[in-house]
Amino acid sequence: MVSIAVVPVAGHGTRLMPLTRAVPKELLPLGRKPVLQSVVEELQQCGIDDIVMVTSDRKQCVLREHFQTGAPSSIQFANQCEQLGLGHAVLCSEEFVGQNAFLIALGDAMIGLSDHASLCRRMIRIFHETDADSVIAFQSVPIERVSRYGIASVASAYKAGDEFFELSGLVEKPSTDKAPSRFAIAARYICKPDIFSLLRETKAGAGNEIQLTDALRLLIDRGGKVLGVPITDTEQRYDVGSFDSYFTAFIEAALADPECGDRVAAKLREILAKQ
Ligand code: UTP
């Protein structure tokens, strides 16, 4: 059973300065809700009721305030005292996770515009059916964007349309000519608790941060069975990590709004026609 999720939300959000001086980027709206609320709802829809948010002293107060009313799940807060990277943030959740397999959902990325949970439901099912050590979501990105992501080396004879593939490696932010595929890690992972000892072994990598990707590569190198699950067209990842992705994600979420979407679309057409 995967019944616990770790949601890292402690990052500085430096790419969104000055917006993130006081406002956590995870509370930025995509449509009518903060992106983090959609993440919590996604987890609930997957049957996950225990959520560990890894946060910082600075952000904890406002996050608690947002979720204290009306969140049916149990949300606990783990503190990341120093922002040493995503891998380090996950390590900060260890005592809350204990011996359980767990899902990691990045708090600044929403999956899909309406059914947020289909991807994680599928990942959980594949994790159980295959007895994998880890299952990671992947999105196909244009070749010119591979250098922004963790990219998969695909081991098995994967054919388009297959539900998953096995990974033979992972490369963090490769150059275009070195990218082993166009499959980029997409904000959702399932791990077993052995990932914590691998994270402890992982030295600071890209950006001088402890990278979750590096610990997962170590898992693959040591013979772990790590599977990649491609996302479908309706499971696109919408993240607020950069102004580019935040602005476009907000527009798409606004266009999908059942009440105002049509009017926003008409206005947008008018604006674009003048350009
Ligand atoms: P990012 O690397 O996109 O977030 O991490 P960041 O570090 O805030 O970004 P920049 O580069 O400074 O703009 C993805 C998720 O992991 C969390 C972030 O809060 C975000 O939700 N994270 C990142 C942590 O919890 N701790 C960290 O040390 C780094």
PDB file of C-alpha atoms and ligand atoms in Angstrom:
ATOM      1  CA  MET A   1       0.000   0.000   0.000  1.00  0.00           C
ATOM      2  CA  VAL A   2       1.159   3.529  -0.745  1.00  0.00           C
ATOM      3  CA  SER A   3      -0.701   5.573   1.830  1.00  0.00           C
ATOM      4  CA  ILE A   4       1.775   8.303   2.687  1.00  0.00           C
ATOM      5  CA  ALA A   5       3.089  11.162   0.564  1.00  0.00           C
ATOM      6  CA  VAL A   6       5.967  13.575   0.973  1.00  0.00           C
ATOM      7  CA  VAL A   7       5.431  17.022  -0.525  1.00  0.00           C
ATOM      8  CA  PRO A   8       8.595  19.149  -0.623  1.00  0.00           C
ATOM      9  CA  VAL A   9       7.715  22.840  -0.357  1.00  0.00           C
ATOM     10  CA  ALA A  10      10.764  24.338   1.330  1.00  0.00           C
ATOM     11  CA  GLY A  11      12.602  25.776  -1.704  1.00  0.00           C
ATOM     12  CA  HIS A  12      13.524  29.461  -1.896  1.00  0.00           C
ATOM     13  CA  GLY A  13      11.793  30.009  -5.253  1.00  0.00           C
ATOM     14  CA  THR A  14      14.650  32.258  -6.355  1.00  0.00           C
ATOM     15  CA  ARG A  15      13.598  32.087 -10.004  1.00  0.00           C
ATOM     16  CA  LEU A  16      10.387  33.915  -9.058  1.00  0.00           C
ATOM     17  CA  MET A  17      11.943  36.796  -7.124  1.00  0.00           C
ATOM     18  CA  PRO A  18      10.686  39.303  -6.055  1.00  0.00           C
ATOM     19  CA  LEU A  19       7.274  37.567  -6.044  1.00  0.00           C
ATOM     20  CA  THR A  20       8.480  34.923  -3.588  1.00  0.00           C
ATOM     21  CA  ARG A  21      10.008  37.278  -1.006  1.00  0.00           C
ATOM     22  CA  ALA A  22       7.051  36.656   1.294  1.00  0.00           C
ATOM     23  CA  VAL A  23       4.651  34.462  -0.718  1.00  0.00           C
ATOM     24  CA  PRO A  24       5.550  30.753  -1.043  1.00  0.00           C
ATOM     25  CA  LYS A  25       5.457  29.849  -4.745  1.00  0.00           C
ATOM     26  CA  GLU A  26       3.436  26.737  -3.836  1.00  0.00           C
ATOM     27  CA  LEU A  27       0.568  29.058  -2.831  1.00  0.00           C
ATOM     28  CA  LEU A  28       0.468  30.785  -6.221  1.00  0.00           C
ATOM     29  CA  PRO A  29      -2.891  30.216  -7.904  1.00  0.00           C
ATOM     30  CA  LEU A  30      -3.468  28.061 -10.958  1.00  0.00           C
ATOM     31  CA  GLY A  31      -7.043  29.060 -11.705  1.00  0.00           C
ATOM     32  CA  ARG A  32      -9.064  29.348  -8.475  1.00  0.00           C
ATOM     33  CA  LYS A  33      -6.754  27.445  -6.131  1.00  0.00           C
ATOM     34  CA  PRO A  34      -3.172  27.535  -4.991  1.00  0.00           C
ATOM     35  CA  VAL A  35      -1.207  24.890  -6.863  1.00  0.00           C
ATOM     36  CA  LEU A  36      -0.423  23.139  -3.565  1.00  0.00           C
ATOM     37  CA  GLN A  37      -4.132  22.691  -2.811  1.00  0.00           C
ATOM     38  CA  SER A  38      -4.585  20.865  -6.121  1.00  0.00           C
ATOM     39  CA  VAL A  39      -1.615  18.649  -5.170  1.00  0.00           C
ATOM     40  CA  VAL A  40      -3.226  17.792  -1.802  1.00  0.00           C
ATOM     41  CA  GLU A  41      -6.545  17.019  -3.536  1.00  0.00           C
ATOM     42  CA  GLU A  42      -4.724  14.818  -6.071  1.00  0.00           C
ATOM     43  CA  LEU A  43      -3.187  12.816  -3.223  1.00  0.00           C
ATOM     44  CA  GLN A  44      -6.542  12.445  -1.451  1.00  0.00           C
ATOM     45  CA  GLN A  45      -8.120  11.195  -4.683  1.00  0.00           C
ATOM     46  CA  CYS A  46      -5.412   8.495  -4.777  1.00  0.00           C
ATOM     47  CA  GLY A  47      -6.406   7.315  -1.294  1.00  0.00           C
ATOM     48  CA  ILE A  48      -3.419   8.956   0.403  1.00  0.00           C
ATOM     49  CA  ASP A  49      -4.461  10.530   3.689  1.00  0.00           C
ATOM     50  CA  ASP A  50      -1.087  11.008   5.348  1.00  0.00           C
ATOM     51  CA  ILE A  51       0.797  13.931   3.924  1.00  0.00           C
ATOM     52  CA  VAL A  52       4.176  15.164   5.102  1.00  0.00           C
ATOM     53  CA  MET A  53       4.989  18.652   3.876  1.00  0.00           C
ATOM     54  CA  VAL A  54       8.677  19.429   4.039  1.00  0.00           C
ATOM     55  CA  THR A  55       8.856  23.119   4.675  1.00  0.00           C
ATOM     56  CA  SER A  56      11.042  25.855   6.153  1.00  0.00           C
ATOM     57  CA  ASP A  57      10.560  28.037   9.253  1.00  0.00           C
ATOM     58  CA  ARG A  58       9.819  30.969   6.992  1.00  0.00           C
ATOM     59  CA  LYS A  59       7.047  29.275   4.993  1.00  0.00           C
ATOM     60  CA  GLN A  60       5.468  26.989   7.585  1.00  0.00           C
ATOM     61  CA  CYS A  61       3.174  29.512   9.244  1.00  0.00           C
ATOM     62  CA  VAL A  62       1.299  30.572   6.101  1.00  0.00           C
ATOM     63  CA  LEU A  63       1.085  26.991   4.797  1.00  0.00           C
ATOM     64  CA  ARG A  64      -0.401  25.817   8.106  1.00  0.00           C
ATOM     65  CA  GLU A  65      -2.871  28.674   7.974  1.00  0.00           C
ATOM     66  CA  HIS A  66      -4.021  27.725   4.473  1.00  0.00           C
ATOM     67  CA  PHE A  67      -4.536  24.069   5.290  1.00  0.00           C
ATOM     68  CA  GLN A  68      -5.824  24.202   8.860  1.00  0.00           C
ATOM     69  CA  THR A  69      -9.438  24.636   7.800  1.00  0.00           C
ATOM     70  CA  GLY A  70     -11.075  22.092   5.583  1.00  0.00           C
ATOM     71  CA  ALA A  71      -8.204  19.708   4.804  1.00  0.00           C
ATOM     72  CA  PRO A  72      -9.605  16.206   5.421  1.00  0.00           C
ATOM     73  CA  SER A  73      -6.131  14.617   5.293  1.00  0.00           C
ATOM     74  CA  SER A  74      -3.643  14.518   8.098  1.00  0.00           C
ATOM     75  CA  ILE A  75      -0.940  17.014   7.185  1.00  0.00           C
ATOM     76  CA  GLN A  76       2.263  16.984   9.181  1.00  0.00           C
ATOM     77  CA  PHE A  77       5.141  19.404   8.762  1.00  0.00           C
ATOM     78  CA  ALA A  78       8.784  18.355   8.609  1.00  0.00           C
ATOM     79  CA  ASN A  79      11.349  21.119   8.757  1.00  0.00           C
ATOM     80  CA  GLN A  80      14.193  21.563   6.287  1.00  0.00           C
ATOM     81  CA  CYS A  81      16.489  23.982   8.127  1.00  0.00           C
ATOM     82  CA  GLU A  82      18.763  24.660   5.175  1.00  0.00           C
ATOM     83  CA  GLN A  83      17.690  24.478   1.531  1.00  0.00           C
ATOM     84  CA  LEU A  84      20.224  21.921   0.326  1.00  0.00           C
ATOM     85  CA  GLY A  85      18.140  20.542  -2.537  1.00  0.00           C
ATOM     86  CA  LEU A  86      15.201  18.256  -3.314  1.00  0.00           C
ATOM     87  CA  GLY A  87      17.034  15.098  -2.222  1.00  0.00           C
ATOM     88  CA  HIS A  88      17.855  16.709   1.106  1.00  0.00           C
ATOM     89  CA  ALA A  89      14.233  17.822   1.515  1.00  0.00           C
ATOM     90  CA  VAL A  90      13.073  14.218   1.043  1.00  0.00           C
ATOM     91  CA  LEU A  91      15.656  13.075   3.601  1.00  0.00           C
ATOM     92  CA  CYS A  92      14.100  15.478   6.125  1.00  0.00           C
ATOM     93  CA  SER A  93      10.856  13.430   5.970  1.00  0.00           C
ATOM     94  CA  GLU A  94      12.502  10.154   7.019  1.00  0.00           C
ATOM     95  CA  GLU A  95      11.190   9.918  10.582  1.00  0.00           C
ATOM     96  CA  PHE A  96       7.625  10.602   9.393  1.00  0.00           C
ATOM     97  CA  VAL A  97       7.767   8.012   6.597  1.00  0.00           C
ATOM     98  CA  GLY A  98       9.282   5.182   8.641  1.00  0.00           C
ATOM     99  CA  GLN A  99       9.285   1.816   6.863  1.00  0.00           C
ATOM    100  CA  ASN A 100       6.561   2.650   4.344  1.00  0.00           C
ATOM    101  CA  ALA A 101       6.718   2.975   0.574  1.00  0.00           C
ATOM    102  CA  PHE A 102       5.788   6.571  -0.185  1.00  0.00           C
ATOM    103  CA  LEU A 103       4.888   8.922  -2.997  1.00  0.00           C
ATOM    104  CA  ILE A 104       6.803  12.146  -3.576  1.00  0.00           C
ATOM    105  CA  ALA A 105       4.757  14.960  -5.151  1.00  0.00           C
ATOM    106  CA  LEU A 106       6.501  18.274  -5.848  1.00  0.00           C
ATOM    107  CA  GLY A 107       4.442  21.039  -4.281  1.00  0.00           C
ATOM    108  CA  ASP A 108       4.935  23.462  -7.166  1.00  0.00           C
ATOM    109  CA  ALA A 109       3.563  21.184  -9.904  1.00  0.00           C
ATOM    110  CA  MET A 110      -0.018  20.195 -10.688  1.00  0.00           C
ATOM    111  CA  ILE A 111      -0.873  17.257 -12.964  1.00  0.00           C
ATOM    112  CA  GLY A 112      -3.706  17.736 -15.463  1.00  0.00           C
ATOM    113  CA  LEU A 113      -6.380  20.437 -15.464  1.00  0.00           C
ATOM    114  CA  SER A 114      -9.358  18.422 -14.188  1.00  0.00           C
ATOM    115  CA  ASP A 115      -8.575  14.820 -13.172  1.00  0.00           C
ATOM    116  CA  HIS A 116      -5.347  15.388 -11.249  1.00  0.00           C
ATOM    117  CA  ALA A 117      -5.092  11.865  -9.837  1.00  0.00           C
ATOM    118  CA  SER A 118      -5.072   9.484 -12.826  1.00  0.00           C
ATOM    119  CA  LEU A 119      -1.267   9.518 -13.156  1.00  0.00           C
ATOM    120  CA  CYS A 120      -0.494   8.722  -9.508  1.00  0.00           C
ATOM    121  CA  ARG A 121      -3.224   6.074  -9.382  1.00  0.00           C
ATOM    122  CA  ARG A 122      -1.575   4.366 -12.362  1.00  0.00           C
ATOM    123  CA  MET A 123       1.897   4.722 -10.815  1.00  0.00           C
ATOM    124  CA  ILE A 124       0.689   3.133  -7.561  1.00  0.00           C
ATOM    125  CA  ARG A 125      -0.908   0.219  -9.443  1.00  0.00           C
ATOM    126  CA  ILE A 126       2.246  -0.382 -11.525  1.00  0.00           C
ATOM    127  CA  PHE A 127       4.405  -0.169  -8.370  1.00  0.00           C
ATOM    128  CA  HIS A 128       2.369  -2.994  -6.798  1.00  0.00           C
ATOM    129  CA  GLU A 129       1.982  -5.124  -9.905  1.00  0.00           C
ATOM    130  CA  THR A 130       5.681  -5.109 -10.819  1.00  0.00           C
ATOM    131  CA  ASP A 131       7.290  -5.122  -7.381  1.00  0.00           C
ATOM    132  CA  ALA A 132       9.479  -2.214  -8.542  1.00  0.00           C
ATOM    133  CA  ASP A 133      11.914  -0.412  -6.235  1.00  0.00           C
ATOM    134  CA  SER A 134      10.843   2.928  -7.600  1.00  0.00           C
ATOM    135  CA  VAL A 135       8.379   4.316 -10.140  1.00  0.00           C
ATOM    136  CA  ILE A 136       8.912   7.752 -11.703  1.00  0.00           C
ATOM    137  CA  ALA A 137       6.616   9.841 -13.930  1.00  0.00           C
ATOM    138  CA  PHE A 138       8.082  11.091 -17.228  1.00  0.00           C
ATOM    139  CA  GLN A 139       6.954  13.657 -19.773  1.00  0.00           C
ATOM    140  CA  SER A 140       8.299  13.818 -23.309  1.00  0.00           C
ATOM    141  CA  VAL A 141       9.978  17.209 -23.878  1.00  0.00           C
ATOM    142  CA  PRO A 142      11.320  18.854 -27.051  1.00  0.00           C
ATOM    143  CA  ILE A 143      15.009  18.072 -27.574  1.00  0.00           C
ATOM    144  CA  GLU A 144      16.012  21.731 -27.040  1.00  0.00           C
ATOM    145  CA  ARG A 145      14.630  21.575 -23.471  1.00  0.00           C
ATOM    146  CA  VAL A 146      16.310  18.367 -22.221  1.00  0.00           C
ATOM    147  CA  SER A 147      19.069  20.344 -20.491  1.00  0.00           C
ATOM    148  CA  ARG A 148      16.562  21.582 -17.869  1.00  0.00           C
ATOM    149  CA  TYR A 149      15.517  18.161 -16.580  1.00  0.00           C
ATOM    150  CA  GLY A 150      16.554  14.741 -15.290  1.00  0.00           C
ATOM    151  CA  ILE A 151      16.455  12.553 -18.433  1.00  0.00           C
ATOM    152  CA  ALA A 152      15.906   8.764 -18.597  1.00  0.00           C
ATOM    153  CA  SER A 153      18.029   6.119 -20.298  1.00  0.00           C
ATOM    154  CA  VAL A 154      15.457   3.571 -21.371  1.00  0.00           C
ATOM    155  CA  ALA A 155      16.522  -0.070 -20.903  1.00  0.00           C
ATOM    156  CA  SER A 156      13.719  -2.248 -22.108  1.00  0.00           C
ATOM    157  CA  ALA A 157      12.284  -2.434 -25.608  1.00  0.00           C
ATOM    158  CA  TYR A 158       9.841   0.380 -25.018  1.00  0.00           C
ATOM    159  CA  LYS A 159       7.194   1.049 -27.660  1.00  0.00           C
ATOM    160  CA  ALA A 160       5.020   4.163 -27.754  1.00  0.00           C
ATOM    161  CA  GLY A 161       1.784   3.326 -25.968  1.00  0.00           C
ATOM    162  CA  ASP A 162       3.372   0.948 -23.400  1.00  0.00           C
ATOM    163  CA  GLU A 163       2.350   1.753 -19.825  1.00  0.00           C
ATOM    164  CA  PHE A 164       5.910   1.841 -18.482  1.00  0.00           C
ATOM    165  CA  PHE A 165       9.570   1.274 -19.317  1.00  0.00           C
ATOM    166  CA  GLU A 166      12.553   0.163 -17.283  1.00  0.00           C
ATOM    167  CA  LEU A 167      15.370   2.643 -16.722  1.00  0.00           C
ATOM    168  CA  SER A 168      19.039   1.778 -17.264  1.00  0.00           C
ATOM    169  CA  GLY A 169      20.180   5.201 -16.094  1.00  0.00           C
ATOM    170  CA  LEU A 170      19.277   8.794 -15.352  1.00  0.00           C
ATOM    171  CA  VAL A 171      21.183  11.881 -16.450  1.00  0.00           C
ATOM    172  CA  GLU A 172      20.678  15.235 -14.738  1.00  0.00           C
ATOM    173  CA  LYS A 173      20.392  18.169 -17.172  1.00  0.00           C
ATOM    174  CA  PRO A 174      22.265  16.657 -20.178  1.00  0.00           C
ATOM    175  CA  SER A 175      23.325  18.739 -23.184  1.00  0.00           C
ATOM    176  CA  THR A 176      21.217  18.168 -26.322  1.00  0.00           C
ATOM    177  CA  ASP A 177      23.783  15.853 -27.927  1.00  0.00           C
ATOM    178  CA  LYS A 178      24.256  13.766 -24.752  1.00  0.00           C
ATOM    179  CA  ALA A 179      20.570  13.239 -23.901  1.00  0.00           C
ATOM    180  CA  PRO A 180      19.779   9.499 -23.912  1.00  0.00           C
ATOM    181  CA  SER A 181      16.057  10.172 -24.591  1.00  0.00           C
ATOM    182  CA  ARG A 182      13.490  12.967 -24.431  1.00  0.00           C
ATOM    183  CA  PHE A 183      11.813  11.550 -21.307  1.00  0.00           C
ATOM    184  CA  ALA A 184      12.076  14.151 -18.522  1.00  0.00           C
ATOM    185  CA  ILE A 185      11.193  13.475 -14.870  1.00  0.00           C
ATOM    186  CA  ALA A 186       7.739  14.904 -14.190  1.00  0.00           C
ATOM    187  CA  ALA A 187       7.317  15.858 -10.516  1.00  0.00           C
ATOM    188  CA  ARG A 188       5.953  12.533  -9.162  1.00  0.00           C
ATOM    189  CA  TYR A 189       7.912   9.561  -7.756  1.00  0.00           C
ATOM    190  CA  ILE A 190       7.216   6.449  -5.681  1.00  0.00           C
ATOM    191  CA  CYS A 191      10.095   5.252  -3.521  1.00  0.00           C
ATOM    192  CA  LYS A 192      10.783   2.637  -0.893  1.00  0.00           C
ATOM    193  CA  PRO A 193      12.396   3.751   2.362  1.00  0.00           C
ATOM    194  CA  ASP A 194      15.814   2.425   1.192  1.00  0.00           C
ATOM    195  CA  ILE A 195      16.060   5.677  -0.776  1.00  0.00           C
ATOM    196  CA  PHE A 196      16.963   7.429   2.500  1.00  0.00           C
ATOM    197  CA  SER A 197      20.284   5.579   2.910  1.00  0.00           C
ATOM    198  CA  LEU A 198      21.081   6.272  -0.771  1.00  0.00           C
ATOM    199  CA  LEU A 199      20.304   9.961  -0.201  1.00  0.00           C
ATOM    200  CA  ARG A 200      22.692   9.983   2.749  1.00  0.00           C
ATOM    201  CA  GLU A 201      25.418   8.626   0.446  1.00  0.00           C
ATOM    202  CA  THR A 202      24.647  11.181  -2.258  1.00  0.00           C
ATOM    203  CA  LYS A 203      27.105  14.065  -2.497  1.00  0.00           C
ATOM    204  CA  ALA A 204      26.027  17.548  -3.533  1.00  0.00           C
ATOM    205  CA  GLY A 205      25.661  17.608  -7.335  1.00  0.00           C
ATOM    206  CA  ALA A 206      24.153  20.114  -9.774  1.00  0.00           C
ATOM    207  CA  GLY A 207      23.705  23.574  -8.174  1.00  0.00           C
ATOM    208  CA  ASN A 208      25.619  22.289  -5.107  1.00  0.00           C
ATOM    209  CA  GLU A 209      22.380  20.610  -3.999  1.00  0.00           C
ATOM    210  CA  ILE A 210      21.668  17.027  -2.928  1.00  0.00           C
ATOM    211  CA  GLN A 211      19.702  15.742  -5.908  1.00  0.00           C
ATOM    212  CA  LEU A 212      17.015  13.065  -5.697  1.00  0.00           C
ATOM    213  CA  THR A 213      17.954  12.151  -9.296  1.00  0.00           C
ATOM    214  CA  ASP A 214      21.480  11.223  -8.147  1.00  0.00           C
ATOM    215  CA  ALA A 215      20.147   8.888  -5.419  1.00  0.00           C
ATOM    216  CA  LEU A 216      17.809   7.243  -7.948  1.00  0.00           C
ATOM    217  CA  ARG A 217      20.723   6.768 -10.351  1.00  0.00           C
ATOM    218  CA  LEU A 218      22.622   5.065  -7.503  1.00  0.00           C
ATOM    219  CA  LEU A 219      19.605   2.792  -7.004  1.00  0.00           C
ATOM    220  CA  ILE A 220      19.672   1.834 -10.716  1.00  0.00           C
ATOM    221  CA  ASP A 221      23.479   1.319 -10.652  1.00  0.00           C
ATOM    222  CA  ARG A 222      23.069  -1.087  -7.742  1.00  0.00           C
ATOM    223  CA  GLY A 223      20.564  -3.229  -9.618  1.00  0.00           C
ATOM    224  CA  GLY A 224      17.332  -1.628  -8.364  1.00  0.00           C
ATOM    225  CA  LYS A 225      14.299  -2.015 -10.589  1.00  0.00           C
ATOM    226  CA  VAL A 226      13.273   1.534 -11.476  1.00  0.00           C
ATOM    227  CA  LEU A 227      10.340   2.051 -13.841  1.00  0.00           C
ATOM    228  CA  GLY A 228       9.287   5.107 -15.811  1.00  0.00           C
ATOM    229  CA  VAL A 229       5.628   5.879 -16.437  1.00  0.00           C
ATOM    230  CA  PRO A 230       4.973   8.242 -19.365  1.00  0.00           C
ATOM    231  CA  ILE A 231       2.244  10.798 -18.733  1.00  0.00           C
ATOM    232  CA  THR A 232      -0.657  11.055 -21.188  1.00  0.00           C
ATOM    233  CA  ASP A 233      -1.833  14.214 -22.968  1.00  0.00           C
ATOM    234  CA  THR A 234      -4.467  14.937 -20.319  1.00  0.00           C
ATOM    235  CA  GLU A 235      -1.935  14.520 -17.501  1.00  0.00           C
ATOM    236  CA  GLN A 236       0.322  17.386 -18.497  1.00  0.00           C
ATOM    237  CA  ARG A 237       2.482  18.886 -15.784  1.00  0.00           C
ATOM    238  CA  TYR A 238       1.709  22.509 -14.904  1.00  0.00           C
ATOM    239  CA  ASP A 239       4.367  24.032 -12.682  1.00  0.00           C
ATOM    240  CA  VAL A 240       4.982  27.432 -11.201  1.00  0.00           C
ATOM    241  CA  GLY A 241       8.783  27.099 -10.916  1.00  0.00           C
ATOM    242  CA  SER A 242       9.658  29.804 -13.452  1.00  0.00           C
ATOM    243  CA  PHE A 243       7.759  32.840 -14.720  1.00  0.00           C
ATOM    244  CA  ASP A 244       7.407  31.212 -18.145  1.00  0.00           C
ATOM    245  CA  SER A 245       5.821  28.038 -16.802  1.00  0.00           C
ATOM    246  CA  TYR A 246       3.741  29.898 -14.189  1.00  0.00           C
ATOM    247  CA  PHE A 247       2.248  32.387 -16.684  1.00  0.00           C
ATOM    248  CA  THR A 248       1.359  29.725 -19.273  1.00  0.00           C
ATOM    249  CA  ALA A 249       0.004  27.331 -16.622  1.00  0.00           C
ATOM    250  CA  PHE A 250      -2.183  30.110 -15.193  1.00  0.00           C
ATOM    251  CA  ILE A 251      -3.580  30.957 -18.639  1.00  0.00           C
ATOM    252  CA  GLU A 252      -4.413  27.290 -19.334  1.00  0.00           C
ATOM    253  CA  ALA A 253      -6.066  26.893 -15.928  1.00  0.00           C
ATOM    254  CA  ALA A 254      -8.088  30.087 -16.464  1.00  0.00           C
ATOM    255  CA  LEU A 255      -9.189  28.903 -19.926  1.00  0.00           C
ATOM    256  CA  ALA A 256     -10.347  25.609 -18.387  1.00  0.00           C
ATOM    257  CA  ASP A 257     -12.464  27.383 -15.753  1.00  0.00           C
ATOM    258  CA  PRO A 258     -16.082  26.223 -16.216  1.00  0.00           C
ATOM    259  CA  GLU A 259     -17.556  29.630 -15.393  1.00  0.00           C
ATOM    260  CA  CYS A 260     -15.134  32.184 -16.865  1.00  0.00           C
ATOM    261  CA  GLY A 261     -13.061  30.110 -19.333  1.00  0.00           C
ATOM    262  CA  ASP A 262     -15.045  31.088 -22.448  1.00  0.00           C
ATOM    263  CA  ARG A 263     -14.956  34.805 -21.640  1.00  0.00           C
ATOM    264  CA  VAL A 264     -11.210  34.653 -20.879  1.00  0.00           C
ATOM    265  CA  ALA A 265     -10.672  32.884 -24.232  1.00  0.00           C
ATOM    266  CA  ALA A 266     -12.619  35.570 -26.106  1.00  0.00           C
ATOM    267  CA  LYS A 267     -10.637  38.335 -24.389  1.00  0.00           C
ATOM    268  CA  LEU A 268      -7.369  36.546 -25.098  1.00  0.00           C
ATOM    269  CA  ARG A 269      -8.232  36.255 -28.806  1.00  0.00           C
ATOM    270  CA  GLU A 270      -8.980  39.991 -28.822  1.00  0.00           C
ATOM    271  CA  ILE A 271      -5.632  40.778 -27.155  1.00  0.00           C
ATOM    272  CA  LEU A 272      -3.690  38.500 -29.504  1.00  0.00           C
ATOM    273  CA  ALA A 273      -5.404  39.908 -32.587  1.00  0.00           C
ATOM    274  CA  LYS A 274      -4.016  43.365 -31.695  1.00  0.00           C
ATOM    275  CA  GLN A 275      -0.406  42.128 -31.416  1.00  0.00           C
TER     276      GLN A 275
HETATM  277  P1  UTP B   1      12.816  23.582  -7.255  1.00  0.00           P
HETATM  278  O1  UTP B   1      14.265  23.338  -7.396  1.00  0.00           O
HETATM  279  O2  UTP B   1      12.025  23.874  -8.461  1.00  0.00           O
HETATM  280  O3  UTP B   1      12.512  24.736  -6.194  1.00  0.00           O
HETATM  281  O4  UTP B   1      12.201  22.365  -6.429  1.00  0.00           O
HETATM  282  P2  UTP B   1      13.398  25.941  -5.679  1.00  0.00           P
HETATM  283  O5  UTP B   1      14.705  25.470  -5.124  1.00  0.00           O
HETATM  284  O6  UTP B   1      12.501  26.688  -4.764  1.00  0.00           O
HETATM  285  O7  UTP B   1      13.625  26.737  -7.038  1.00  0.00           O
HETATM  286  P3  UTP B   1      14.581  27.970  -7.385  1.00  0.00           P
HETATM  287  O8  UTP B   1      15.627  27.395  -8.275  1.00  0.00           O
HETATM  288  O9  UTP B   1      15.116  28.568  -6.083  1.00  0.00           O
HETATM  289  O10 UTP B   1      13.693  28.940  -8.117  1.00  0.00           O
HETATM  290  C1  UTP B   1      10.985  21.695  -6.671  1.00  0.00           C
HETATM  291  C2  UTP B   1      10.211  21.532  -5.345  1.00  0.00           C
HETATM  292  O11 UTP B   1      11.081  21.064  -4.309  1.00  0.00           O
HETATM  293  C3  UTP B   1      11.072  21.946  -3.197  1.00  0.00           C
HETATM  294  C4  UTP B   1      10.543  23.277  -3.733  1.00  0.00           C
HETATM  295  O12 UTP B   1       9.863  24.001  -2.706  1.00  0.00           O
HETATM  296  C5  UTP B   1       9.627  22.870  -4.877  1.00  0.00           C
HETATM  297  O13 UTP B   1       8.285  22.683  -4.461  1.00  0.00           O
HETATM  298  N1  UTP B   1      12.440  22.057  -2.596  1.00  0.00           N
HETATM  299  C6  UTP B   1      13.502  22.399  -3.378  1.00  0.00           C
HETATM  300  C7  UTP B   1      12.597  21.859  -1.244  1.00  0.00           C
HETATM  301  O14 UTP B   1      11.624  21.541  -0.517  1.00  0.00           O
HETATM  302  N2  UTP B   1      13.836  22.011  -0.687  1.00  0.00           N
HETATM  303  C8  UTP B   1      14.937  22.347  -1.444  1.00  0.00           C
HETATM  304  O15 UTP B   1      16.060  22.465  -0.872  1.00  0.00           O
HETATM  305  C9  UTP B   1      14.741  22.537  -2.823  1.00  0.00           C
END
